[in-house]
PDB file of C-alpha atoms in Angstrom:
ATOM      1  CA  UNK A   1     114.072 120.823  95.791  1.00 60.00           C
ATOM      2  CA  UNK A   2     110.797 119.476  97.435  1.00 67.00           C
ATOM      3  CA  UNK A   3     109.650 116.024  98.114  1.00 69.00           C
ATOM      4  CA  UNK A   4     107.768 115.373  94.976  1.00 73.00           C
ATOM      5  CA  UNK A   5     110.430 116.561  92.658  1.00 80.00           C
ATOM      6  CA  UNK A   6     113.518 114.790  94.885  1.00 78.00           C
ATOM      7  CA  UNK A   7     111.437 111.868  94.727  1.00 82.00           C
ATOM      8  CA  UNK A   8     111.530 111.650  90.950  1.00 83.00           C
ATOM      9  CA  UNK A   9     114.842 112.301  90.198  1.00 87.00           C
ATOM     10  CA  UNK A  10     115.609 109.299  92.369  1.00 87.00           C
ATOM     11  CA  UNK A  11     113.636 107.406  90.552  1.00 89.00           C
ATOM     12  CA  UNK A  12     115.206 108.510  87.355  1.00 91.00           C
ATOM     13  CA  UNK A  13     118.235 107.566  88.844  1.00 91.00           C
ATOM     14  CA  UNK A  14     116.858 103.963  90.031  1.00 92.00           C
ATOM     15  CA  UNK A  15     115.639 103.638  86.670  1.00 93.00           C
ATOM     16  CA  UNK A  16     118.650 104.520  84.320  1.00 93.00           C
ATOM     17  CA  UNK A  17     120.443 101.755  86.722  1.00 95.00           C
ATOM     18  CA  UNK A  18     117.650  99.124  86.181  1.00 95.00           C
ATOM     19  CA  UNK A  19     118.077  99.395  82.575  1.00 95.00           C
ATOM     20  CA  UNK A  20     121.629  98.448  82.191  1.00 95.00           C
ATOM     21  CA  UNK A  21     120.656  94.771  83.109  1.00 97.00           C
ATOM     22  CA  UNK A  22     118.774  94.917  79.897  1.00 97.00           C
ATOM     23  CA  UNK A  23     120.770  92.814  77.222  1.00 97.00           C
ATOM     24  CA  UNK A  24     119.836  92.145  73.227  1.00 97.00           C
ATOM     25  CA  UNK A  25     117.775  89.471  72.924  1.00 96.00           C
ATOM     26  CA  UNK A  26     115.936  89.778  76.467  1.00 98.00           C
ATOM     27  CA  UNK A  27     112.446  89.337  77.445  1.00 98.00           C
ATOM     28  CA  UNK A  28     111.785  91.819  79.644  1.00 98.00           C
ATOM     29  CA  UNK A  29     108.620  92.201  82.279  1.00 98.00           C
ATOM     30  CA  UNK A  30     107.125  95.471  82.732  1.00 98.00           C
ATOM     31  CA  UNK A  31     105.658  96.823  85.623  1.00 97.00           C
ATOM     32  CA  UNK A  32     103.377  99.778  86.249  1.00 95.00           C
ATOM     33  CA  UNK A  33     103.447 102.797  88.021  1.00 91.00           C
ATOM     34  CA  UNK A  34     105.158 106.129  87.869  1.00 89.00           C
ATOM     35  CA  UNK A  35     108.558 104.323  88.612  1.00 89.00           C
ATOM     36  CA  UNK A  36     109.086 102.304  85.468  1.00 93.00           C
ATOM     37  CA  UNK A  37     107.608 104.994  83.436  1.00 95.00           C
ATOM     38  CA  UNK A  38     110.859 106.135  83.956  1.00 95.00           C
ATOM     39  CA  UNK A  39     112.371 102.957  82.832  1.00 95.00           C
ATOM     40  CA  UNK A  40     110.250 102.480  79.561  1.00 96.00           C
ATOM     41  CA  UNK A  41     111.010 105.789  78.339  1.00 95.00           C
ATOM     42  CA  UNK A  42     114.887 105.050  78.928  1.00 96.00           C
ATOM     43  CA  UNK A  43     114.428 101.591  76.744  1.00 97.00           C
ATOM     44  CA  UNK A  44     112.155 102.756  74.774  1.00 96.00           C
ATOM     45  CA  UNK A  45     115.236 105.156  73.629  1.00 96.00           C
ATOM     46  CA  UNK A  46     117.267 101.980  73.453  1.00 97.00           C
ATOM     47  CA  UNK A  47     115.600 100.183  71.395  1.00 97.00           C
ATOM     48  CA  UNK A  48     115.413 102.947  68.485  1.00 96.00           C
ATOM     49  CA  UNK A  49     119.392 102.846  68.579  1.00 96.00           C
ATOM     50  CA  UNK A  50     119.550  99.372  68.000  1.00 96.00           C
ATOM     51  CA  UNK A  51     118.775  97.492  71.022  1.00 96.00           C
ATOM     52  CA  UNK A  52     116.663  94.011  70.474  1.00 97.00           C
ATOM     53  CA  UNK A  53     114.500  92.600  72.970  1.00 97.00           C
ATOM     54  CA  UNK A  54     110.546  91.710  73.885  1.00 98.00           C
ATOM     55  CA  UNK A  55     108.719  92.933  76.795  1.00 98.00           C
ATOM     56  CA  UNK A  56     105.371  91.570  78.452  1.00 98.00           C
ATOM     57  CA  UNK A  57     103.264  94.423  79.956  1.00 98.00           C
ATOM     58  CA  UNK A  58     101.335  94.308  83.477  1.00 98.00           C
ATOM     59  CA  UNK A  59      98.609  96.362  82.156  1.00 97.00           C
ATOM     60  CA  UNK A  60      96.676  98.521  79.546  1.00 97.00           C
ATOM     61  CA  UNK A  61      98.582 101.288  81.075  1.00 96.00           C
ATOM     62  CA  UNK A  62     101.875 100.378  80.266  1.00 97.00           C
ATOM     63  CA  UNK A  63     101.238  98.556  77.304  1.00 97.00           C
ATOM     64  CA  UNK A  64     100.214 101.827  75.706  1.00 97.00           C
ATOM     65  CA  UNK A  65     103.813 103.515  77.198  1.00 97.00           C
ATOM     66  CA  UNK A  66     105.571 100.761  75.558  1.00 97.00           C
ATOM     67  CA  UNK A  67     104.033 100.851  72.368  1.00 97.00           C
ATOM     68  CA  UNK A  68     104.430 104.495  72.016  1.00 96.00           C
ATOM     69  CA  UNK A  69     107.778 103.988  73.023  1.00 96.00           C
ATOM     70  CA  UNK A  70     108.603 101.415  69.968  1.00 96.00           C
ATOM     71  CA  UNK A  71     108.898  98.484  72.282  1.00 97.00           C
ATOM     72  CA  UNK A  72     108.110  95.244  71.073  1.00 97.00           C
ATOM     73  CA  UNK A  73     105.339  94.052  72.919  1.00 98.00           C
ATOM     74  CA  UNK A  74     104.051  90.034  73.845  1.00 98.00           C
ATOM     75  CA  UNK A  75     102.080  88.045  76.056  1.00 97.00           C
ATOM     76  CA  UNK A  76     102.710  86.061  79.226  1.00 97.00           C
ATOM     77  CA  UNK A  77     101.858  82.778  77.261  1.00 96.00           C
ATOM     78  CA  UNK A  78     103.845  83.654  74.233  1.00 96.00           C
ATOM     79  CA  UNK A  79     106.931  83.683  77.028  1.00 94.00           C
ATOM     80  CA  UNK A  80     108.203  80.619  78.024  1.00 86.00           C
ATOM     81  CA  UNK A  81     109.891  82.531  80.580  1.00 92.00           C
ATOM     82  CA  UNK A  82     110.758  85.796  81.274  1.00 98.00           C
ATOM     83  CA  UNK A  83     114.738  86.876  81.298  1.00 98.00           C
ATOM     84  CA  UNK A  84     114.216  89.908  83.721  1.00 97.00           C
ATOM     85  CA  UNK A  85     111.069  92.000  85.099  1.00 98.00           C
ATOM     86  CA  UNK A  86     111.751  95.897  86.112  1.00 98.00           C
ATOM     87  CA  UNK A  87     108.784  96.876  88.169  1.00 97.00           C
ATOM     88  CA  UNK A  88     108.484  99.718  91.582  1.00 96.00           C
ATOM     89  CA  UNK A  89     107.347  99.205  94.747  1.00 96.00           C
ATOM     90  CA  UNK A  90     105.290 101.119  97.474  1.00 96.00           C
ATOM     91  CA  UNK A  91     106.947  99.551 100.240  1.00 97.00           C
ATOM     92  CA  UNK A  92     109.923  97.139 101.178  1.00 97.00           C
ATOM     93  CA  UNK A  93     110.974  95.961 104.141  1.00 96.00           C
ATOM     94  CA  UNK A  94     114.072  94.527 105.473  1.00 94.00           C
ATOM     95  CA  UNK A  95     113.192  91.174 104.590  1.00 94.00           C
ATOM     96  CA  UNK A  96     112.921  92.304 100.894  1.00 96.00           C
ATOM     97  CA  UNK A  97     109.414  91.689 101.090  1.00 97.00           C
ATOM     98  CA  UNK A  98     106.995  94.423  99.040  1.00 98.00           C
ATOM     99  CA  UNK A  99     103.763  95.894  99.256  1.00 98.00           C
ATOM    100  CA  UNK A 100     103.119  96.624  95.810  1.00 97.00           C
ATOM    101  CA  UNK A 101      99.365  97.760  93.934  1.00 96.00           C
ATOM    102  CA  UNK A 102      99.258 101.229  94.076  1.00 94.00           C
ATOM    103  CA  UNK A 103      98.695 101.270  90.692  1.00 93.00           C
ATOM    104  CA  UNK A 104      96.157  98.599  90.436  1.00 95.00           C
ATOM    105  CA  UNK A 105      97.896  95.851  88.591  1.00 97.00           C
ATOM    106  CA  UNK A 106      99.220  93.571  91.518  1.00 97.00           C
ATOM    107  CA  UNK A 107      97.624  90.675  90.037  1.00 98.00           C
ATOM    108  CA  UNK A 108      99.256  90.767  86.597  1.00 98.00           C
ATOM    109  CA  UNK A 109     102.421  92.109  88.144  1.00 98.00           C
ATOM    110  CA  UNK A 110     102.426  89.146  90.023  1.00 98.00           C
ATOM    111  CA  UNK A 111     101.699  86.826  87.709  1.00 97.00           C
ATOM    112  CA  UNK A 112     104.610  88.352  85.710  1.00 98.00           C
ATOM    113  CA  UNK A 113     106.964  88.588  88.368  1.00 97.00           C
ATOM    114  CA  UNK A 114     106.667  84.958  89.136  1.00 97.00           C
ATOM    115  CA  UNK A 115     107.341  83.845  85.872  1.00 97.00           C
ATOM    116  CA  UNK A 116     110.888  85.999  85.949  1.00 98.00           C
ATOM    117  CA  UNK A 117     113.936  84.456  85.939  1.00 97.00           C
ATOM    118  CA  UNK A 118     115.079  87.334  87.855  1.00 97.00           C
ATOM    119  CA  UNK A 119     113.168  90.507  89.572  1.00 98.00           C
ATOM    120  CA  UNK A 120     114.623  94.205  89.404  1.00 98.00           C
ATOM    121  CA  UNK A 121     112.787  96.537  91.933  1.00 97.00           C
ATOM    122  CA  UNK A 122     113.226 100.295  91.547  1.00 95.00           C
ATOM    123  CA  UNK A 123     112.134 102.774  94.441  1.00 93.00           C
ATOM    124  CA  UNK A 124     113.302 105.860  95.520  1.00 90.00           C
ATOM    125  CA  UNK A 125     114.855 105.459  99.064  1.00 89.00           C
ATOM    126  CA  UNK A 126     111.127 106.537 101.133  1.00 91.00           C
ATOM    127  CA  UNK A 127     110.275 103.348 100.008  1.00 94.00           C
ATOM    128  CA  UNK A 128     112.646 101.611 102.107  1.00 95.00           C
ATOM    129  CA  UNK A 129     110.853 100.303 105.655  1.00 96.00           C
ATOM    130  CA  UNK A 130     111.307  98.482 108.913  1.00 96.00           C
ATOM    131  CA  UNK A 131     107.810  96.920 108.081  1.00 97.00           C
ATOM    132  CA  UNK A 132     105.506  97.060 105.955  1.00 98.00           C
ATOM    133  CA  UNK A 133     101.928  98.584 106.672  1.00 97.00           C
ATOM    134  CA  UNK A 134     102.063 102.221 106.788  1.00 96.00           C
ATOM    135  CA  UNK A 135     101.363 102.228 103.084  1.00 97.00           C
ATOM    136  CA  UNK A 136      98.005 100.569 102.628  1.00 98.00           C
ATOM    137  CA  UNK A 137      98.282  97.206 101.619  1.00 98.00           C
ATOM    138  CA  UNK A 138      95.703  96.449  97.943  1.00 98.00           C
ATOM    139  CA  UNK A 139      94.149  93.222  97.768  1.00 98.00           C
ATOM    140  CA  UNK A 140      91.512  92.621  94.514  1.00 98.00           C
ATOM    141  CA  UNK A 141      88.424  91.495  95.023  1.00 98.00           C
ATOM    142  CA  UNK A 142      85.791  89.695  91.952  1.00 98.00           C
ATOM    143  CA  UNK A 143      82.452  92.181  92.172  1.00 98.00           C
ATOM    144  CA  UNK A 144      79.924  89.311  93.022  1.00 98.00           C
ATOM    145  CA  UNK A 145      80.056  89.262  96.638  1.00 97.00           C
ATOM    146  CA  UNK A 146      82.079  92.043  97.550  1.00 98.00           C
ATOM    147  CA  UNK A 147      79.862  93.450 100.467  1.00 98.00           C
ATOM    148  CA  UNK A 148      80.243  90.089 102.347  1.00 98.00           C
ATOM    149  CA  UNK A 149      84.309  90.067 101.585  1.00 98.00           C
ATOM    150  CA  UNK A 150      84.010  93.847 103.147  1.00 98.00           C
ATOM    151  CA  UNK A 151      82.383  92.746 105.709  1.00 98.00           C
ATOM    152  CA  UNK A 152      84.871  90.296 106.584  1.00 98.00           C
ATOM    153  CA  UNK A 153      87.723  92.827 106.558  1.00 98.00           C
ATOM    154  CA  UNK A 154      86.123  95.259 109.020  1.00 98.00           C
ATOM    155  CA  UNK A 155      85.174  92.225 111.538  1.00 98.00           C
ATOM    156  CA  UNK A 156      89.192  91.347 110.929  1.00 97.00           C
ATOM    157  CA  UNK A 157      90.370  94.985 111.733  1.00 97.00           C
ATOM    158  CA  UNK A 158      92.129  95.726 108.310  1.00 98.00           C
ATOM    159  CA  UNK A 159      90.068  98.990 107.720  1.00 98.00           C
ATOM    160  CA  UNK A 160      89.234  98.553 104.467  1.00 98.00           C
ATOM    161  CA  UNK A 161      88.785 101.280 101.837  1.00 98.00           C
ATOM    162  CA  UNK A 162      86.775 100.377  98.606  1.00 98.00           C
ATOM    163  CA  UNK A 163      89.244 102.250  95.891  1.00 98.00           C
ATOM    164  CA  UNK A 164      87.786 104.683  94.168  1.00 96.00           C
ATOM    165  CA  UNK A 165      88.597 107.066  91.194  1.00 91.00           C
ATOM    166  CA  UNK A 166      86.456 110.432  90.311  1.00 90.00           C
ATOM    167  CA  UNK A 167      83.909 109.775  92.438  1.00 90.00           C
ATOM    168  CA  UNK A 168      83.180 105.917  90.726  1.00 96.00           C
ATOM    169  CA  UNK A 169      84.395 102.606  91.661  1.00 96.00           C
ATOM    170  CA  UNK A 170      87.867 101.788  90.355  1.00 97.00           C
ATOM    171  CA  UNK A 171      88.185  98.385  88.506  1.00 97.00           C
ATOM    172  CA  UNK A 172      91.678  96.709  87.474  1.00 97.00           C
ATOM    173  CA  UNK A 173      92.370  96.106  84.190  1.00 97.00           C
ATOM    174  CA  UNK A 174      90.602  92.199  85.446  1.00 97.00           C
ATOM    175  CA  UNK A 175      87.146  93.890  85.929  1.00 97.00           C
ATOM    176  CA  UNK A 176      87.828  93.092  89.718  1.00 98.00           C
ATOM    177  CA  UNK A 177      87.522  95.847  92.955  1.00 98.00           C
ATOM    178  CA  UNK A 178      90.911  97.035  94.846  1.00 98.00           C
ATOM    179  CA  UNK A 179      90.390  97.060  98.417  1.00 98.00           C
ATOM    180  CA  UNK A 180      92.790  99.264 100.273  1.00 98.00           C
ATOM    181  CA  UNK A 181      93.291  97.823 103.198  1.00 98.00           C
ATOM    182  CA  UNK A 182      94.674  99.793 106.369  1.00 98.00           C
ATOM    183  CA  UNK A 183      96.125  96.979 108.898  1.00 97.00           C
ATOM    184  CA  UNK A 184      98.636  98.799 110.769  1.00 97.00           C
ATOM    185  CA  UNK A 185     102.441  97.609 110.592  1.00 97.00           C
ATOM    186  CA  UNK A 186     102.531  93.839 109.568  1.00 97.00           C
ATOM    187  CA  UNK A 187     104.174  91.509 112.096  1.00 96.00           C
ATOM    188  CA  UNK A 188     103.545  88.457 110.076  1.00 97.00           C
ATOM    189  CA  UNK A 189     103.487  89.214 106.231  1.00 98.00           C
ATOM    190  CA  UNK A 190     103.348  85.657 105.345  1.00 98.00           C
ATOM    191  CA  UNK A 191     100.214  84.698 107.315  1.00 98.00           C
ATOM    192  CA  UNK A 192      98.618  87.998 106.816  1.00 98.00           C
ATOM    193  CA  UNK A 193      98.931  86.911 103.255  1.00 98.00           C
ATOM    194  CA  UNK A 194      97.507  83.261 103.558  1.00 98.00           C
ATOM    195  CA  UNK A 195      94.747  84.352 105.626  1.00 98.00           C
ATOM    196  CA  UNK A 196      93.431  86.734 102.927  1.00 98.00           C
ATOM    197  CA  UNK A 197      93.590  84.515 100.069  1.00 98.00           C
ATOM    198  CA  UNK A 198      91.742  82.279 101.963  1.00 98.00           C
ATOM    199  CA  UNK A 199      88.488  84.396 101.977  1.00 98.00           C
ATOM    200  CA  UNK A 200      86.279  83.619  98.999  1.00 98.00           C
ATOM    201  CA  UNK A 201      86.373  86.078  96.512  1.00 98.00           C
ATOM    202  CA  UNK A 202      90.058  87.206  97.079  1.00 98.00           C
ATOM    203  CA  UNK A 203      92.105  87.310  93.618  1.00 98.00           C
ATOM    204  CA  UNK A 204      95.287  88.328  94.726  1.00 98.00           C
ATOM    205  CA  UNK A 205      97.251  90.581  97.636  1.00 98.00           C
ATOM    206  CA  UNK A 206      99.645  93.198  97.254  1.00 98.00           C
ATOM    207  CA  UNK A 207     102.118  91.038  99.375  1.00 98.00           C
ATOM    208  CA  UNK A 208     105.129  90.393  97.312  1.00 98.00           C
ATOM    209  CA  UNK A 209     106.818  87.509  99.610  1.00 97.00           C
ATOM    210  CA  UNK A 210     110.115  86.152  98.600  1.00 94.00           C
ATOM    211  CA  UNK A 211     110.000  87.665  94.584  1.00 96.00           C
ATOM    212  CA  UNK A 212     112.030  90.700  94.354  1.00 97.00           C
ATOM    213  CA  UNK A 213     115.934  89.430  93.797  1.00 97.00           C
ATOM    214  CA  UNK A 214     117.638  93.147  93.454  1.00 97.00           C
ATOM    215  CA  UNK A 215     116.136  96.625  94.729  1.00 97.00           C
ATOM    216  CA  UNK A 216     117.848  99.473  92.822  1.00 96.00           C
ATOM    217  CA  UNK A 217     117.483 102.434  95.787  1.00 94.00           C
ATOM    218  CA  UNK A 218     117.773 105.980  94.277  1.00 90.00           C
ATOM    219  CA  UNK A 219     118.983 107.985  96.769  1.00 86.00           C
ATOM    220  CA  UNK A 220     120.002 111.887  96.528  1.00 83.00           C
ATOM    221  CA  UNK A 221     122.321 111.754  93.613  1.00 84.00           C
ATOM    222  CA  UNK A 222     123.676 108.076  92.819  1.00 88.00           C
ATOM    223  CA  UNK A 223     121.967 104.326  93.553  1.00 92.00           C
ATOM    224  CA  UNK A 224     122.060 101.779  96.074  1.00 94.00           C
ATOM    225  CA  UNK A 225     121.868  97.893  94.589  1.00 95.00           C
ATOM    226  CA  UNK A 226     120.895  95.771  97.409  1.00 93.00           C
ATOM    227  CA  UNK A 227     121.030  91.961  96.405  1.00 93.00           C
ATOM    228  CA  UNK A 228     118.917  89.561  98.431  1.00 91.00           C
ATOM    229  CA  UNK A 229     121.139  87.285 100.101  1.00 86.00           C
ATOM    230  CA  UNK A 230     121.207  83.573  98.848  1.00 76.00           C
ATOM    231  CA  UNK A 231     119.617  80.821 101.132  1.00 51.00           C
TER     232      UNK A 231
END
C-alpha cells in the first residue's frame, strides 16, 4: 500500500469514527478538505436512512458535497449555536493546537469552529507533530494592499508564498489572497498568531489555538480518540 492510498484509508477510518457523535436532531459544522469528504459522504448515507439533522458548510466546496449528498444545509446566522463541527487538519501539535487552511477556507472554518459547542478533528496519524511549522502555515489577506502586507512578511522571515492555482491567483471563497507562509517550526504559536493579525490587511491565520476538543487519529487499521484534557 503506498503513502497516498494508506493515508486515505485512515482517514476513512477517522471519519466513520467522527460520525458516530452525530445524533438526530444535531447541527452539525462542516469543514473542508479531502478529510471530511470522507465524513459527508458517510452522513450523507445517514441521513437517506432516516437520520435528522442540519449542517452549516465552510465553503462553496462543501456546500455542493453536502447538497449532493441530501444534507440539509443552513447558515451560520440561522444557528444559534452549533451542536458539533467535524473538520481535518494539516497539522497538530502536542498542545492540540492546528494549522489548518490547506484548503482555503480557514476563515469560515474558523468562524464555524468557534461557534461549536464542541470540535471533532479528523487526521490521519502524519498529521500528528511535535510543532507545528513544517506544513506551511495560510494566513488570508484582503487584495487592496497586498504587496505592502508581502512585504512585511519577507522583512519578518516567514517566506511567504502568494497561493496560486493553474497558473492564476487563488482567491477564498471571501474574494481575499492565501499567503502560504513558510516560518520554520513555531516556538510560540500564540504570539506568532497575535503578531500577524496585527498587520493591516490580515483576515484571519491558519492558527487554530485552543478550538479543537477531540482529534480522531486514523492510524493503520483502527482509531485513536485523543480528548484534550480539561483545565
Amino acid at each position: 500500500m503506498n503513502t497516498d492510498t494508506k493515508q486515505n484509508e485512515e482517514k476513512k477510518l477517522a471519519a466513520a469514527k467522527a460520525t458516530g457523535f452525530v445524533k438526530n436532531g444535531m447541527i452539525i459544522g462542516l469543514g473542508t478538505g479531502s478529510t471530511v469528504y470522507f465524513a459527508v459522504q458517510i452522513l450523507g448515507g445517514l441521513v437517506k436512512t432516516g437520520l435528522k439533522i442540519r449542517a452549516v458548510s465552510t465553503s462553496d466546496w462543501t456546500t455542493r458535497l453536502a447538497q449532493s449528498s441530501g444534507i440539509s444545509l443552513i447558515s451560520i446566522d440561522e444557528a444559534n449555536e452549533i451542536d458539533l463541527s467535524i473538520d481535518g487538519a494539516d497539522e497538530i501539535d502536542k498542545d492540540f493546537n492546528g494549522i489548518k487552511g490547506g484548503g482555503g477556507a480557514l476563515l469560515f472554518e474558523k468562524i464555524v469552529a468557534l461557534s461549536s459547542k464542541r470540535n471533532i478533528w479528523i487526521v490521519d496519524e502524519s498529521k500528528m507533530v511535535q510543532k507545528l511549522g513544517d506544513f506551511p502555515l495560510p494566513v488570508e489577506v484582503i487584495p487592496f494592499g497586498f504587496k505592502r502586507v508581502f512585504k512585511i512578511f519577507s522583512e519578518r522571515n516567514l517566506n511567504p508564498v502568494i497561493r496560486k492555482k493553474e497558473n492564476s491567483y487563488y482567491f477564498t471563497d471571501s474574494g481575499n489572497f492565501i499567503f502560504d507562509l513558510h516560518p520554520g517550526l513555531i516556538d510560540d504559536v500564540e504570539q506568532l498568531n497575535v503578531d500577524l493579525k496585527l498587520i493591516n490587511g490580515v483576515v484571519e491565520t491558519g492558527l487554530f489555538i485552543n478550538v479543537v476538543d477531540t482529534i480522531i487519529v486514523g492510524k493503520n487499521n483502527s482509531v485513536n480518540i485523543v480528548n484534550k484534557p480539561s483545565s
